[in-house]
Short mmCIF file of C-alpha atoms in Angstrom, two decimals:
data_model
loop_
_atom_site.label_atom_id
_atom_site.label_comp_id
_atom_site.label_asym_id
_atom_site.label_seq_id
_atom_site.Cartn_x
_atom_site.Cartn_y
_atom_site.Cartn_z
CA MET A 1 193.69 -34.35 -123.46
CA ARG A 2 193.96 -38.05 -122.52
CA ARG A 3 197.28 -38.24 -124.39
CA LEU A 4 198.57 -35.21 -122.52
CA LEU A 5 197.53 -36.57 -119.15
CA THR A 6 199.35 -39.81 -119.94
CA LEU A 7 202.48 -37.86 -120.77
CA LEU A 8 202.17 -35.93 -117.53
CA ALA A 9 201.31 -38.87 -115.28
CA ALA A 10 204.64 -38.56 -113.52
CA GLY A 11 204.22 -34.84 -113.06
CA VAL A 12 201.20 -32.62 -113.10
CA PRO A 13 198.15 -32.89 -115.36
CA LEU A 14 196.58 -29.94 -117.10
CA ALA A 15 193.22 -28.25 -117.45
CA ALA A 16 193.34 -27.87 -121.20
CA ALA A 17 194.90 -29.34 -124.28
CA VAL A 18 196.69 -27.54 -127.08
CA TYR A 19 193.95 -25.81 -129.04
CA LEU A 20 193.97 -26.80 -132.71
CA PRO A 21 191.42 -24.95 -134.80
CA THR A 22 190.56 -27.27 -137.66
CA ALA A 23 188.85 -25.01 -140.15
CA SER A 24 189.40 -24.94 -143.81
CA ALA A 25 192.98 -25.51 -144.81
CA ALA A 26 192.24 -24.30 -148.33
CA PRO A 27 192.74 -20.54 -148.51
CA GLU A 28 189.63 -18.74 -149.70
CA ASN A 29 190.02 -15.40 -151.46
CA SER A 30 193.79 -15.83 -151.24
CA THR A 31 195.74 -12.60 -151.12
CA ALA A 32 199.04 -14.23 -152.01
CA SER A 33 199.72 -11.43 -154.49
CA ALA A 34 199.64 -8.80 -151.73
CA PRO A 35 203.00 -7.14 -151.03
CA PHE A 36 204.89 -9.08 -148.35
CA ASN A 37 207.44 -7.36 -146.17
CA CYS A 38 208.98 -9.42 -143.35
CA ALA A 39 210.82 -6.51 -141.80
CA THR A 40 210.65 -5.00 -138.34
CA PRO A 41 207.48 -2.90 -138.46
CA SER A 42 207.02 0.47 -136.82
CA LEU A 43 204.15 0.02 -134.38
CA LYS A 44 201.97 2.28 -132.29
CA ALA A 45 201.75 1.03 -128.72
CA PRO A 46 198.26 0.07 -127.53
CA ALA A 47 196.76 2.50 -125.03
CA GLY A 48 198.39 2.21 -121.62
CA THR A 49 201.45 0.34 -122.88
CA GLU A 50 204.94 0.98 -124.16
CA VAL A 51 206.67 -1.12 -126.83
CA GLU A 52 209.91 -2.52 -125.41
CA SER A 53 211.08 -4.38 -128.50
CA VAL A 54 210.04 -5.55 -131.96
CA THR A 55 211.71 -8.24 -134.07
CA ALA A 56 210.83 -9.83 -137.40
CA VAL A 57 212.37 -13.11 -138.54
CA ARG A 58 211.56 -15.12 -141.65
CA GLN A 59 211.12 -18.78 -140.64
CA ALA A 60 211.41 -21.72 -143.02
CA GLY A 61 208.48 -23.60 -141.49
CA GLY A 62 208.54 -27.40 -141.61
CA THR A 63 207.91 -29.16 -138.29
CA ILE A 64 207.01 -26.90 -135.38
CA HIS A 65 207.68 -28.20 -131.85
CA GLY A 66 205.47 -26.74 -129.17
CA THR A 67 207.08 -25.25 -126.09
CA GLY A 68 206.32 -25.97 -122.44
CA ILE A 69 204.64 -28.98 -120.85
CA LEU A 70 202.02 -29.29 -123.57
CA GLY A 71 204.66 -29.71 -126.25
CA GLY A 72 203.28 -31.34 -129.38
CA THR A 73 204.26 -30.97 -133.02
CA VAL A 74 202.73 -29.86 -136.29
CA ASP A 75 204.29 -30.86 -139.62
CA ASP A 76 204.42 -29.29 -143.07
CA VAL A 77 204.06 -25.71 -141.88
CA PRO A 78 204.83 -23.34 -144.77
CA ALA A 79 207.36 -20.53 -144.49
CA PHE A 80 206.20 -17.65 -142.33
CA CYS A 81 207.28 -14.31 -140.94
CA GLN A 82 207.53 -14.33 -137.13
CA VAL A 83 207.02 -10.90 -135.59
CA THR A 84 207.56 -10.64 -131.83
CA VAL A 85 206.49 -7.53 -129.93
CA THR A 86 207.17 -7.08 -126.21
CA LEU A 87 204.90 -4.69 -124.32
CA THR A 88 205.08 -3.25 -120.83
CA HIS A 89 202.66 -1.25 -118.72
CA PRO A 90 204.59 1.65 -117.20
CA GLY A 91 204.97 1.18 -113.47
CA ASP A 92 203.98 -2.50 -113.52
CA ASN A 93 207.38 -3.97 -114.41
CA ASP A 94 205.75 -6.54 -116.71
CA HIS A 95 206.89 -7.83 -120.09
CA ALA A 96 204.12 -9.30 -122.24
CA LYS A 97 205.26 -10.93 -125.48
CA VAL A 98 202.94 -10.92 -128.50
CA GLN A 99 203.85 -13.27 -131.33
CA THR A 100 202.35 -12.98 -134.80
CA TRP A 101 203.07 -15.57 -137.48
CA LEU A 102 202.22 -14.62 -141.06
CA PRO A 103 202.34 -17.00 -144.06
CA VAL A 104 204.86 -15.92 -146.70
CA SER A 105 202.42 -17.09 -149.38
CA GLY A 106 198.85 -18.34 -149.47
CA TRP A 107 197.47 -15.97 -146.82
CA ASN A 108 193.69 -16.41 -146.78
CA GLY A 109 193.08 -12.77 -145.86
CA ARG A 110 192.00 -13.61 -142.30
CA PHE A 111 193.41 -12.89 -138.85
CA GLN A 112 193.17 -15.36 -135.98
CA ALA A 113 194.18 -15.06 -132.32
CA ILE A 114 194.68 -18.11 -130.10
CA GLY A 115 194.04 -18.31 -126.36
CA GLY A 116 195.74 -20.26 -123.63
CA SER A 117 195.46 -23.26 -121.32
CA ALA A 118 195.28 -23.43 -117.50
CA TYR A 119 197.59 -20.64 -116.27
CA ALA A 120 199.18 -20.02 -119.68
CA ALA A 121 197.73 -17.04 -121.50
CA GLY A 122 198.66 -18.14 -125.00
CA ASP A 123 199.80 -20.84 -127.39
CA GLY A 124 203.14 -22.66 -127.35
CA GLY A 125 203.52 -22.98 -131.11
CA VAL A 126 201.43 -25.91 -132.29
CA GLY A 127 198.25 -23.85 -132.59
CA LEU A 128 200.18 -21.07 -134.29
CA GLY A 129 201.74 -23.48 -136.76
CA THR A 130 198.37 -25.12 -137.49
CA ALA A 131 196.79 -21.75 -138.19
CA VAL A 132 199.61 -20.76 -140.57
CA LYS A 133 199.24 -24.13 -142.29
CA ASN A 134 195.55 -23.31 -142.76
CA GLY A 135 196.34 -19.93 -144.31
CA TYR A 136 195.79 -17.59 -141.36
CA ALA A 137 197.90 -14.77 -140.01
CA VAL A 138 197.83 -15.67 -136.32
CA THR A 139 198.63 -14.03 -132.98
CA THR A 140 199.04 -15.14 -129.39
CA THR A 141 200.33 -13.52 -126.20
CA ASP A 142 202.03 -14.87 -123.08
CA ALA A 143 200.63 -11.90 -121.06
CA GLY A 144 203.95 -11.77 -119.21
CA VAL A 145 203.11 -14.90 -117.20
CA GLY A 146 204.36 -18.49 -117.49
CA ASP A 147 203.54 -21.97 -118.76
CA VAL A 148 200.34 -23.86 -118.00
CA VAL A 149 201.16 -24.79 -114.41
CA ASP A 150 203.78 -22.10 -113.75
CA THR A 151 202.29 -19.79 -111.12
CA SER A 152 205.58 -18.31 -109.89
CA TRP A 153 204.22 -14.92 -110.96
CA ALA A 154 201.17 -15.03 -108.69
CA LEU A 155 202.66 -13.45 -105.57
CA SER A 156 205.20 -10.69 -105.06
CA SER A 157 208.27 -11.17 -102.89
CA GLU A 158 206.20 -9.62 -100.08
CA GLY A 159 203.54 -12.32 -100.46
CA GLN A 160 200.96 -10.03 -102.07
CA VAL A 161 198.97 -10.88 -105.20
CA ASN A 162 200.65 -9.50 -108.32
CA THR A 163 197.60 -7.57 -109.48
CA ALA A 164 199.27 -6.30 -112.67
CA LEU A 165 200.05 -9.78 -113.99
CA LEU A 166 196.66 -11.09 -112.88
CA LYS A 167 195.04 -8.27 -114.86
CA ASN A 168 197.21 -9.18 -117.85
CA PHE A 169 196.18 -12.84 -117.58
CA ALA A 170 192.53 -12.04 -116.98
CA SER A 171 191.88 -9.53 -119.74
CA ARG A 172 194.07 -6.71 -120.90
CA SER A 173 196.86 -8.66 -122.64
CA GLN A 174 194.37 -10.45 -124.90
CA HIS A 175 192.93 -7.17 -126.08
CA GLU A 176 196.39 -5.70 -126.61
CA ALA A 177 197.36 -8.78 -128.64
CA ALA A 178 194.36 -8.14 -130.91
CA VAL A 179 195.47 -4.54 -131.45
CA VAL A 180 199.12 -5.45 -132.05
CA GLY A 181 198.37 -8.49 -134.21
CA LYS A 182 196.12 -6.55 -136.56
CA GLU A 183 198.70 -3.77 -136.81
CA VAL A 184 201.42 -6.29 -137.69
CA VAL A 185 199.19 -7.83 -140.38
CA GLY A 186 198.68 -4.41 -141.93
CA ALA A 187 202.42 -3.68 -141.88
CA VAL A 188 203.53 -7.00 -143.36
CA TYR A 189 200.82 -7.39 -146.02
CA SER A 190 200.12 -3.69 -146.63
CA LYS A 191 196.42 -4.36 -146.09
CA ARG A 192 194.10 -5.21 -143.24
CA ALA A 193 192.62 -8.67 -142.67
CA ALA A 194 189.15 -9.09 -144.15
CA TYR A 195 187.92 -10.95 -141.04
CA SER A 196 189.23 -11.43 -137.50
CA TYR A 197 188.63 -14.50 -135.33
CA PHE A 198 189.49 -15.61 -131.81
CA THR A 199 189.79 -19.30 -130.96
CA GLY A 200 190.37 -21.00 -127.63
CA CYS A 201 189.34 -23.75 -125.24
CA SER A 202 189.25 -23.82 -121.43
CA THR A 203 191.30 -20.78 -120.41
CA GLY A 204 191.18 -19.85 -124.07
CA GLY A 205 187.40 -20.23 -123.99
CA ARG A 206 187.20 -17.87 -121.03
CA GLN A 207 189.38 -15.37 -122.89
CA GLY A 208 186.99 -15.52 -125.83
CA TYR A 209 184.01 -14.71 -123.61
CA MET A 210 186.02 -11.92 -122.00
CA GLU A 211 186.61 -10.42 -125.44
CA ALA A 212 182.89 -10.52 -126.24
CA GLN A 213 182.05 -8.90 -122.89
CA ARG A 214 184.78 -6.24 -122.61
CA TYR A 215 186.16 -5.63 -126.12
CA PRO A 216 183.22 -6.33 -128.46
CA ASP A 217 184.88 -4.75 -131.50
CA ASP A 218 188.06 -6.87 -131.46
CA TYR A 219 186.74 -9.85 -133.43
CA ASP A 220 184.11 -10.67 -136.04
CA GLY A 221 183.81 -14.20 -134.70
CA ILE A 222 184.76 -15.93 -131.45
CA LEU A 223 185.06 -19.70 -131.04
CA ALA A 224 185.21 -20.19 -127.26
CA ASP A 225 184.96 -23.85 -126.22
CA ALA A 226 184.65 -25.48 -122.76
CA PRO A 227 185.00 -21.92 -121.43
CA ALA A 228 186.43 -21.32 -117.95
CA VAL A 229 183.88 -18.59 -117.24
CA ASN A 230 182.85 -17.98 -113.62
CA TRP A 231 186.56 -18.56 -112.91
CA ASP A 232 186.35 -17.24 -109.33
CA GLU A 233 183.61 -19.76 -108.53
CA PHE A 234 184.37 -22.89 -110.50
CA GLU A 235 188.10 -22.89 -109.63
CA VAL A 236 187.22 -23.31 -105.97
CA ALA A 237 184.31 -25.62 -106.82
CA THR A 238 186.58 -28.05 -108.66
CA LEU A 239 188.48 -28.67 -105.41
CA TRP A 240 185.22 -30.02 -103.92
CA PRO A 241 185.84 -33.73 -104.77
CA GLN A 242 189.05 -33.62 -102.72
CA VAL A 243 187.30 -31.82 -99.86
CA VAL A 244 184.59 -34.48 -99.85
CA MET A 245 187.04 -37.40 -99.74
CA ASN A 246 189.14 -35.77 -97.04
CA ASN A 247 186.18 -34.89 -94.83
CA GLU A 248 184.44 -38.24 -95.30
CA LYS A 249 187.79 -40.02 -94.91
CA THR A 250 186.82 -42.23 -97.83
CA TYR A 251 189.00 -42.58 -100.93
CA PRO A 252 187.48 -44.79 -103.64
CA THR A 253 189.97 -46.29 -106.07
CA GLY A 254 190.04 -45.33 -109.70
CA CYS A 255 188.44 -48.68 -110.57
CA GLU A 256 185.55 -47.98 -108.21
CA PHE A 257 185.06 -44.48 -109.59
CA ASP A 258 185.00 -45.94 -113.10
CA ALA A 259 182.39 -48.48 -111.98
CA PHE A 260 180.06 -45.66 -110.89
CA THR A 261 180.62 -43.73 -114.12
CA ASN A 262 180.10 -46.76 -116.35
CA ALA A 263 176.96 -47.78 -114.49
CA ALA A 264 175.50 -44.29 -114.79
CA VAL A 265 176.22 -44.13 -118.53
CA LYS A 266 174.66 -47.57 -119.01
CA ALA A 267 171.56 -46.60 -117.01
CA CYS A 268 171.00 -43.31 -118.84
CA ASP A 269 172.24 -44.30 -122.29
CA SER A 270 168.85 -45.06 -123.82
CA LEU A 271 167.13 -41.84 -122.69
CA ASP A 272 167.59 -40.51 -126.22
CA GLY A 273 165.95 -43.60 -127.69
CA ALA A 274 169.13 -45.43 -128.67
CA LYS A 275 171.69 -47.54 -126.86
CA ASP A 276 174.72 -45.86 -128.35
CA GLY A 277 177.10 -45.43 -125.41
CA LEU A 278 176.35 -41.70 -125.14
CA VAL A 279 174.26 -39.72 -122.65
CA ASN A 280 172.62 -36.82 -124.48
CA ASP A 281 170.56 -35.14 -121.77
CA LEU A 282 172.25 -35.17 -118.38
CA GLU A 283 169.40 -33.42 -116.60
CA ARG A 284 167.21 -36.49 -117.16
CA CYS A 285 169.84 -38.88 -115.79
CA ASN A 286 168.81 -39.78 -112.25
CA PHE A 287 171.16 -42.68 -111.60
CA ASP A 288 171.49 -43.38 -107.87
CA PRO A 289 175.05 -44.39 -106.87
CA ARG A 290 173.63 -46.31 -103.90
CA SER A 291 172.47 -48.96 -106.37
CA LEU A 292 176.08 -50.17 -106.60
CA ILE A 293 176.53 -50.78 -102.87
CA GLY A 294 177.82 -54.32 -102.44
CA THR A 295 179.01 -54.63 -106.03
CA LYS A 296 182.35 -56.39 -106.49
CA VAL A 297 185.05 -54.60 -108.51
CA VAL A 298 188.33 -56.20 -109.56
CA CYS A 299 191.13 -53.65 -109.43
CA GLU A 300 194.74 -54.55 -110.14
CA GLY A 301 194.04 -58.17 -109.29
CA LYS A 302 192.23 -57.40 -106.03
CA GLU A 303 188.50 -57.79 -105.49
CA LEU A 304 186.96 -54.73 -103.87
CA THR A 305 183.43 -54.23 -102.60
CA ILE A 306 181.72 -50.89 -103.14
CA THR A 307 180.51 -49.51 -99.83
CA ALA A 308 177.82 -47.10 -98.73
CA ALA A 309 180.61 -44.64 -97.92
CA ASP A 310 181.92 -44.88 -101.50
CA ALA A 311 178.45 -44.21 -102.88
CA ALA A 312 178.00 -41.23 -100.55
CA VAL A 313 181.25 -39.69 -101.77
CA VAL A 314 180.24 -40.10 -105.43
CA SER A 315 176.79 -38.66 -104.71
CA LYS A 316 178.32 -35.54 -103.14
CA ILE A 317 180.80 -35.12 -106.00
CA TRP A 318 178.07 -35.39 -108.65
CA ASP A 319 175.78 -33.07 -106.69
CA GLY A 320 178.47 -30.40 -106.30
CA PRO A 321 179.48 -28.14 -103.44
CA ARG A 322 176.94 -27.03 -100.86
CA THR A 323 177.10 -25.02 -97.67
CA ALA A 324 176.68 -26.73 -94.29
CA SER A 325 173.00 -25.74 -94.41
CA GLY A 326 172.54 -27.34 -97.84
CA LYS A 327 172.61 -24.26 -100.08
CA LYS A 328 174.02 -25.19 -103.49
CA LEU A 329 177.16 -23.26 -104.39
CA TRP A 330 178.07 -24.74 -107.78
CA SER A 331 177.55 -27.66 -110.12
CA GLY A 332 179.36 -30.93 -109.55
CA VAL A 333 181.29 -33.19 -111.88
CA PRO A 334 178.86 -34.18 -114.68
CA ILE A 335 177.51 -37.72 -114.54
CA GLY A 336 179.48 -39.64 -117.17
CA ALA A 337 182.67 -37.61 -116.75
CA ASP A 338 185.87 -39.22 -115.49
CA LEU A 339 185.76 -38.80 -111.72
CA LYS A 340 189.48 -39.47 -111.47
CA GLY A 341 190.25 -36.07 -112.97
CA LEU A 342 189.34 -34.12 -109.83
CA ALA A 343 189.04 -37.00 -107.34
CA GLU A 344 192.44 -38.52 -108.00
CA ILE A 345 194.13 -40.39 -105.16
CA GLU A 346 197.66 -41.58 -104.42
CA VAL A 347 199.44 -43.82 -101.92
CA ASP A 348 202.27 -42.22 -99.94
CA THR A 349 205.49 -43.92 -98.86
CA ASN A 350 203.80 -45.20 -95.70
CA GLY A 351 201.08 -46.91 -97.70
CA THR A 352 198.48 -44.34 -96.69
CA VAL A 353 195.86 -43.46 -99.29
CA LYS A 354 195.27 -39.74 -99.69
CA GLY A 355 193.86 -37.31 -102.20
CA LYS A 356 195.92 -35.89 -105.05
CA PRO A 357 194.34 -32.52 -105.83
CA PHE A 358 194.23 -31.22 -109.37
CA PRO A 359 196.87 -28.45 -109.42
CA VAL A 360 194.84 -25.71 -111.13
CA PRO A 361 192.24 -25.21 -108.36
CA ALA A 362 194.74 -26.17 -105.65
CA VAL A 363 197.14 -23.35 -106.49
CA TRP A 364 194.24 -20.91 -106.91
CA VAL A 365 193.33 -21.54 -103.28
CA GLN A 366 196.93 -21.59 -102.06
CA LEU A 367 198.19 -18.49 -103.87
CA TRP A 368 195.31 -16.19 -104.71
CA LEU A 369 193.12 -16.92 -101.67
CA LYS A 370 195.43 -18.00 -98.81
CA LYS A 371 198.47 -16.16 -100.22
CA ASP A 372 200.51 -19.06 -98.85
CA PRO A 373 202.20 -21.55 -101.23
CA SER A 374 202.64 -24.01 -98.34
CA PHE A 375 198.95 -24.11 -97.42
CA ASP A 376 197.73 -27.72 -97.22
CA VAL A 377 194.44 -27.94 -99.14
CA SER A 378 193.76 -31.38 -97.63
CA THR A 379 192.94 -29.67 -94.33
CA ILE A 380 189.96 -27.74 -95.73
CA THR A 381 186.73 -28.48 -93.85
CA TYR A 382 183.26 -28.10 -95.34
CA SER A 383 182.72 -24.77 -93.55
CA GLN A 384 186.16 -23.50 -94.61
CA PHE A 385 185.35 -24.49 -98.18
CA THR A 386 182.27 -22.25 -98.13
CA GLN A 387 184.37 -19.40 -96.77
CA LEU A 388 186.98 -19.84 -99.52
CA PHE A 389 184.28 -20.00 -102.19
CA GLU A 390 182.72 -16.74 -100.97
CA GLN A 391 186.14 -15.08 -100.57
CA SER A 392 187.03 -15.95 -104.17
CA GLN A 393 183.76 -14.43 -105.39
CA ALA A 394 184.27 -11.26 -103.38
CA GLU A 395 187.91 -10.69 -104.35
CA TYR A 396 188.05 -11.86 -107.96
CA ASP A 397 184.67 -11.86 -109.68
CA LYS A 398 185.18 -8.40 -111.17
CA VAL A 399 188.75 -9.27 -112.15
CA ILE A 400 188.43 -12.69 -113.77
CA GLY A 401 184.84 -13.90 -113.32
CA THR A 402 184.08 -13.33 -117.02
CA ASP A 403 180.36 -13.82 -116.38
CA ASP A 404 178.76 -10.53 -117.47
CA PRO A 405 175.58 -11.60 -119.34
CA ASP A 406 175.17 -8.27 -121.13
CA LEU A 407 176.52 -8.98 -124.62
CA SER A 408 174.55 -6.19 -126.29
CA ALA A 409 177.65 -4.32 -127.46
CA PHE A 410 179.01 -7.51 -129.05
CA ARG A 411 175.67 -8.13 -130.74
CA GLU A 412 175.52 -4.56 -132.01
CA SER A 413 179.06 -4.85 -133.39
CA GLY A 414 177.87 -7.73 -135.58
CA GLY A 415 179.99 -10.29 -133.76
CA LYS A 416 179.19 -14.02 -133.60
CA LEU A 417 179.99 -16.28 -130.64
CA LEU A 418 180.06 -20.06 -131.01
CA THR A 419 180.76 -22.54 -128.20
CA TRP A 420 180.85 -26.28 -127.80
CA HIS A 421 181.23 -27.94 -124.42
CA GLY A 422 181.59 -31.64 -123.62
CA LEU A 423 178.87 -33.16 -121.47
CA ALA A 424 181.54 -35.39 -119.89
CA ASP A 425 183.94 -32.54 -119.08
CA GLN A 426 185.87 -33.71 -116.05
CA TYR A 427 187.49 -30.33 -115.27
CA ILE A 428 184.98 -27.57 -116.04
CA PRO A 429 181.37 -28.45 -115.14
CA THR A 430 179.29 -28.12 -118.30
CA GLN A 431 176.37 -26.71 -116.32
CA GLY A 432 178.31 -23.50 -115.65
CA THR A 433 178.30 -22.74 -119.38
CA VAL A 434 174.61 -23.62 -119.62
CA GLU A 435 173.76 -21.32 -116.70
CA TYR A 436 175.69 -18.46 -118.29
CA ARG A 437 173.79 -18.94 -121.54
CA LYS A 438 170.50 -18.85 -119.57
CA GLN A 439 171.58 -15.60 -117.91
CA VAL A 440 172.34 -14.06 -121.32
CA GLU A 441 168.88 -15.10 -122.53
CA GLN A 442 167.27 -13.50 -119.48
CA GLU A 443 169.32 -10.33 -119.96
CA MET A 444 168.84 -10.02 -123.72
CA GLY A 445 165.29 -10.99 -124.56
CA GLY A 446 165.11 -14.77 -124.78
CA SER A 447 166.71 -17.61 -126.69
CA GLY A 448 165.52 -16.52 -130.12
CA ARG A 449 167.24 -13.13 -129.95
CA VAL A 450 170.37 -14.61 -128.41
CA ASP A 451 170.58 -17.26 -131.14
CA ASP A 452 171.03 -14.43 -133.64
CA PHE A 453 174.62 -13.99 -132.44
CA TYR A 454 175.47 -16.64 -129.80
CA ARG A 455 175.01 -20.41 -130.08
CA LEU A 456 175.95 -23.20 -127.71
CA PHE A 457 176.40 -26.88 -128.62
CA LEU A 458 176.71 -29.64 -126.02
CA ALA A 459 178.68 -32.74 -127.00
CA PRO A 460 177.60 -36.09 -125.45
CA GLY A 461 180.33 -38.31 -124.03
CA THR A 462 183.00 -35.67 -124.67
CA ASP A 463 185.64 -34.77 -122.11
CA HIS A 464 187.51 -31.51 -121.57
CA CYS A 465 188.38 -29.86 -124.89
CA GLY A 466 187.74 -33.31 -126.35
CA LEU A 467 186.61 -32.21 -129.82
CA ASN A 468 190.08 -30.89 -130.62
CA GLY A 469 191.14 -34.21 -132.08
CA ALA A 470 192.07 -36.25 -129.00
CA ASP A 471 188.65 -37.72 -128.24
CA GLY A 472 186.57 -36.52 -131.16
CA SER A 473 186.44 -33.64 -133.59
CA ALA A 474 184.29 -30.78 -134.83
CA ASP A 475 185.07 -27.96 -137.23
CA GLY A 476 183.82 -25.15 -135.04
CA LEU A 477 185.93 -22.56 -136.82
CA GLY A 478 184.53 -23.61 -140.18
CA ALA A 479 180.98 -23.23 -138.85
CA LEU A 480 181.86 -19.86 -137.34
CA ARG A 481 183.33 -18.63 -140.62
CA ALA A 482 180.23 -19.64 -142.55
CA TRP A 483 178.14 -17.72 -140.01
CA VAL A 484 180.30 -14.59 -140.00
CA GLU A 485 181.09 -14.42 -143.70
CA HIS A 486 177.98 -15.90 -145.32
CA GLY A 487 175.27 -15.44 -142.69
CA LYS A 488 174.75 -19.21 -142.33
CA ALA A 489 173.85 -19.61 -138.67
CA PRO A 490 174.63 -23.18 -137.55
CA SER A 491 171.51 -25.06 -136.43
CA THR A 492 173.71 -28.10 -135.81
CA LEU A 493 177.44 -28.68 -135.47
CA PRO A 494 178.62 -31.89 -137.19
CA ALA A 495 180.99 -33.84 -134.95
CA THR A 496 182.71 -37.16 -134.53
CA LEU A 497 182.27 -38.50 -130.99
CA ILE A 498 183.78 -41.43 -129.12
CA ASN A 499 181.21 -43.57 -127.30
CA ALA A 500 181.59 -45.66 -124.13
CA SER A 501 182.93 -48.56 -126.23
CA GLN A 502 185.64 -46.28 -127.69
CA GLN A 503 183.99 -46.40 -131.10
CA SER A 504 183.71 -43.37 -133.39
CA VAL A 505 180.17 -42.23 -134.17
CA THR A 506 178.94 -39.18 -136.04
CA ARG A 507 176.46 -36.74 -134.55
CA ASP A 508 175.00 -33.40 -135.46
CA LEU A 509 175.30 -31.56 -132.16
CA CYS A 510 172.11 -29.65 -131.44
CA SER A 511 171.95 -25.94 -130.80
CA TYR A 512 171.06 -25.44 -127.13
CA PRO A 513 168.51 -26.02 -125.67
CA GLN A 514 167.62 -28.74 -128.17
CA VAL A 515 168.85 -32.29 -127.61
CA SER A 516 169.37 -35.25 -129.91
CA ARG A 517 166.77 -38.03 -130.20
CA TYR A 518 167.05 -41.32 -132.10
CA ASP A 519 164.45 -41.56 -134.87
CA GLY A 520 163.70 -45.21 -134.05
CA TYR A 521 165.39 -46.75 -137.06
CA GLY A 522 168.67 -46.40 -138.88
CA ASP A 523 172.23 -46.96 -137.79
CA PRO A 524 172.77 -45.38 -134.33
CA ALA A 525 176.40 -44.76 -135.25
CA VAL A 526 175.49 -42.16 -137.88
CA ALA A 527 174.15 -38.66 -137.44
CA SER A 528 171.27 -39.05 -139.91
CA SER A 529 169.53 -41.44 -137.51
CA PHE A 530 168.99 -38.65 -134.99
CA ARG A 531 167.08 -35.36 -134.94
CA CYS A 532 167.14 -32.33 -132.68
CA VAL A 533 164.11 -31.83 -130.44
CA SER A 534 163.16 -29.64 -127.54
CA PRO A 535 163.87 -31.39 -124.23
CA SER A 536 160.85 -32.31 -122.15
CA ARG A 537 161.74 -29.81 -119.43
CA HIS A 538 161.36 -26.82 -121.81
#
């Protein structure tokens, strides 16, 4: 993600990185001897759709270049059959493209679907190529919408919300891609996949939860990381840092924001028993930003002094949005996360410092709430923020909230749901995922019963989608496969993390609600020096 933000520094940053499932390159139970037919298949349209076109092209593989802003490349992709199916919903004038890539040889007998990023519903090619390289037949859909920050589809020419495309983006196109992708696999290989998986992070994570909630029979296993669930709430909530700065008329520099973050990490680092540059249990971190008032910070050669106003802004951002009467609306940016992600600032041509809102929540407010692309989000007052938050809930929770805690149908189908979420996620507050998990426990009989099919792992010091190789790694898909195919429920998720000193350390991420504790001896850079324990609050 950090690499992508650097690339996009002159344009717009993104809410999610390319999702690269890392599991098991070696094909297991290879079905390479199965008949292979890369020809245009005859397909039955999913319910409610019509098939507009179908093409099948044999591709040589090699280096795959990702499309759109995310770009990226993946090398040494073997030859594959690329089947493209375009669907439409009669009367909606939409055109949703479903791509399925199928290895010519070495298919591991499994089907995988890949979710999207920000406002893109699917993958731009790098995830697809990686999956093929790892032996999977793989599907993604564009849902008939655009690239990650392309929201030209949001409103009709009359200025009304395009409800058909929003429905595609929110739910129905993902399910239709599952139906089409499996059908294509059967046509090309003359047999069905032995197991079906969904993988995604951020928007892709939300899509995975949507599948478990609405279409519980689509997948045997779902890997849904840093999930953008509670979309209608958190999208507005992530505009809060800008609202705070604008209303307080205080705009700390990036250096000052970093000073608060670094001080908080340093203060709360040893709560797990080890000074390792990682904060394991955020709920025990009570760092007070007022302790930095008067501190000198050197930024771009200038010495700045942190003020009480700066500390008040950081306190409000960490606390999260509240109503004028003090009622909490949503979680804030996690302590330890990069505050510059949502509280970015810029200097205009007149030398005036102003906020630079993150585009994903900004356009949600402009297009889906105000229905006005020219609406200036910097004018939002605290009371107007509450109104927008409540409007978003009222209009869109049932459409894209993706927060139904009743997963009984998914459990009964035998499905498994695995999630990791970074505790330093600067774009999607980690606490939203934790609260959803708590709601599922309350709905479905407690943590023990929920652990039978749904497990959550929180990753210290990890930013948004940061275990996908940019700022750490974890083989979530490998753990999910072992759970689905061999009944080995993961009590921990082995990961490589990057600490505050930018050093790699290994950790066994604990299954929620457990947290990691240093055993008092051993190298704090290795996982074996830590154990999972119940946090003191439980």
